[in-house]
Amino acid sequence: MTHNINHLAIVVPNLDEALHFWRDALGLNLARTEENPDEKVNIAFVEAGSSHIELLQPTDPESGIARYMEKRGAGMHHVCIEVEDIEATMQRLREHNIELINDTPKTRPTDQIRYAFIHPRSTNGVLVELYELP
Ligand code: ZN
């Protein structure tokens, strides 16, 4: 099976300024924008081939992503890999002593995508997200 990169996520202080680079200057298409009140971010998805660049702007200084930006600055936040069976993948990771952030997959209400995060302690510092597409 393939494990496509579904998206790369970048934390930015301001979506309009980020789109000034990605869309206006570099010329990538803006696919859509959305609010995620659970994670307290506004998101813009720009197209990069069959993948997306996900620009995350925190909307609440107390949110996890805002604290991340406070601590580490704007920049790369996570890479998302598509898997066929997220539970089997998580089980396999556990068997390899890889630390997961989520015990069980979460489901995005908008599109039923199931997702989970792997701890950067187990991945040389890169937060990795898994997607199981519906
Ligand atoms: Zn993501």
Short mmCIF file of C-alpha atoms and ligand atoms in Angstrom, two decimals:
data_model
loop_
_atom_site.label_atom_id
_atom_site.label_comp_id
_atom_site.label_asym_id
_atom_site.label_seq_id
_atom_site.Cartn_x
_atom_site.Cartn_y
_atom_site.Cartn_z
CA MET A 1 0.00 0.00 0.00
CA THR A 2 1.03 3.62 -0.33
CA HIS A 3 1.43 5.95 2.59
CA ASN A 4 0.81 9.32 1.02
CA ILE A 5 1.75 12.48 2.81
CA ASN A 6 -1.72 13.92 3.29
CA HIS A 7 -0.49 17.26 4.59
CA LEU A 8 2.31 19.15 6.23
CA ALA A 9 1.12 21.53 8.94
CA ILE A 10 2.80 24.83 9.70
CA VAL A 11 1.95 27.11 12.62
CA VAL A 12 1.66 30.74 11.64
CA PRO A 13 0.79 33.88 13.61
CA ASN A 14 -1.40 35.23 10.79
CA LEU A 15 -3.13 33.33 7.95
CA ASP A 16 -3.30 36.31 5.59
CA GLU A 17 0.42 36.90 5.90
CA ALA A 18 1.12 33.20 5.39
CA LEU A 19 -1.10 33.19 2.27
CA HIS A 20 0.85 36.17 1.01
CA PHE A 21 3.77 33.75 0.63
CA TRP A 22 2.14 30.41 -0.23
CA ARG A 23 -0.66 31.64 -2.52
CA ASP A 24 0.25 35.09 -3.80
CA ALA A 25 4.02 34.81 -4.16
CA LEU A 26 4.60 31.07 -4.68
CA GLY A 27 1.33 30.55 -6.59
CA LEU A 28 -0.21 27.54 -4.80
CA ASN A 29 -4.00 27.27 -4.89
CA LEU A 30 -5.95 27.95 -1.73
CA ALA A 31 -8.22 24.90 -1.43
CA ARG A 32 -10.30 26.06 1.54
CA THR A 33 -10.28 27.67 4.94
CA GLU A 34 -12.00 26.38 8.06
CA GLU A 35 -12.35 27.06 11.75
CA ASN A 36 -11.64 24.33 14.25
CA PRO A 37 -13.18 25.47 17.54
CA ASP A 38 -12.05 22.27 19.32
CA GLU A 39 -8.36 22.84 18.59
CA LYS A 40 -8.86 26.66 18.66
CA VAL A 41 -7.26 27.30 15.28
CA ASN A 42 -8.20 28.79 11.94
CA ILE A 43 -6.86 26.67 9.10
CA ALA A 44 -6.07 27.34 5.45
CA PHE A 45 -5.32 24.41 3.14
CA VAL A 46 -3.18 25.13 0.09
CA GLU A 47 -2.67 22.51 -2.60
CA ALA A 48 0.72 20.91 -3.25
CA GLY A 49 0.15 18.15 -5.80
CA SER A 50 -2.06 15.50 -4.18
CA SER A 51 -1.00 16.77 -0.72
CA HIS A 52 -1.81 19.92 1.17
CA ILE A 53 0.06 22.47 3.21
CA GLU A 54 -2.08 23.13 6.29
CA LEU A 55 -1.55 26.59 7.77
CA LEU A 56 -2.63 26.77 11.41
CA GLN A 57 -3.31 30.08 13.09
CA PRO A 58 -4.08 29.80 16.82
CA THR A 59 -7.20 31.71 17.86
CA ASP A 60 -6.78 31.40 21.63
CA PRO A 61 -3.50 32.07 23.48
CA GLU A 62 -4.31 29.21 25.92
CA SER A 63 -4.62 26.56 23.21
CA GLY A 64 -2.04 23.83 22.71
CA ILE A 65 -0.97 25.19 19.34
CA ALA A 66 -0.63 28.74 20.66
CA ARG A 67 1.57 27.47 23.47
CA TYR A 68 3.61 25.52 20.93
CA MET A 69 4.18 28.69 18.90
CA GLU A 70 5.02 30.64 22.06
CA LYS A 71 7.67 28.08 22.98
CA ARG A 72 9.14 27.09 19.61
CA GLY A 73 8.14 29.91 17.29
CA ALA A 74 6.24 29.68 14.02
CA GLY A 75 7.18 26.89 11.64
CA MET A 76 6.74 23.17 10.97
CA HIS A 77 4.22 21.61 13.32
CA HIS A 78 3.47 18.10 12.03
CA VAL A 79 3.49 15.76 9.06
CA CYS A 80 0.42 13.62 8.33
CA ILE A 81 0.74 10.15 6.80
CA GLU A 82 -2.24 8.23 5.40
CA VAL A 83 -2.71 4.66 6.62
CA GLU A 84 -5.22 2.03 5.62
CA ASP A 85 -6.14 0.80 9.11
CA ILE A 86 -5.38 3.27 11.88
CA GLU A 87 -6.04 0.85 14.75
CA ALA A 88 -3.74 -1.81 13.27
CA THR A 89 -1.09 0.86 12.69
CA MET A 90 -1.37 2.10 16.28
CA GLN A 91 -1.09 -1.45 17.57
CA ARG A 92 1.99 -2.04 15.42
CA LEU A 93 3.55 1.19 16.74
CA ARG A 94 2.91 0.11 20.34
CA GLU A 95 4.59 -3.22 19.61
CA HIS A 96 7.61 -1.22 18.45
CA ASN A 97 7.57 0.85 21.67
CA ILE A 98 6.55 4.02 19.88
CA GLU A 99 4.76 6.48 22.14
CA LEU A 100 1.32 7.59 20.98
CA ILE A 101 -0.36 10.83 22.10
CA ASN A 102 -3.88 9.48 21.54
CA ASP A 103 -4.88 6.12 23.02
CA THR A 104 -7.64 5.71 20.47
CA PRO A 105 -8.27 7.41 17.13
CA LYS A 106 -10.37 10.58 17.06
CA THR A 107 -12.90 11.30 14.31
CA ARG A 108 -13.25 14.65 12.56
CA PRO A 109 -16.98 15.50 12.61
CA THR A 110 -16.82 17.35 9.28
CA ASP A 111 -15.48 14.54 7.07
CA GLN A 112 -15.26 11.42 9.25
CA ILE A 113 -11.49 11.20 8.87
CA ARG A 114 -10.02 9.21 11.77
CA TYR A 115 -6.73 10.53 13.15
CA ALA A 116 -4.19 10.12 15.91
CA PHE A 117 -0.85 11.67 16.83
CA ILE A 118 2.50 10.02 17.58
CA HIS A 119 4.71 11.65 20.20
CA PRO A 120 7.79 13.51 18.89
CA ARG A 121 9.85 11.79 21.61
CA SER A 122 9.57 8.63 19.52
CA THR A 123 10.21 10.23 16.13
CA ASN A 124 13.36 12.35 16.44
CA GLY A 125 11.38 15.46 17.25
CA VAL A 126 8.73 15.40 14.53
CA LEU A 127 5.07 15.32 15.52
CA VAL A 128 3.47 12.73 13.22
CA GLU A 129 -0.26 12.51 12.55
CA LEU A 130 -1.96 9.44 11.09
CA TYR A 131 -5.04 9.69 8.87
CA GLU A 132 -7.42 6.91 7.98
CA LEU A 133 -9.62 8.22 5.19
CA PRO A 134 -13.27 7.12 5.23
ZN ZN B 1 -2.91 17.68 10.58
#
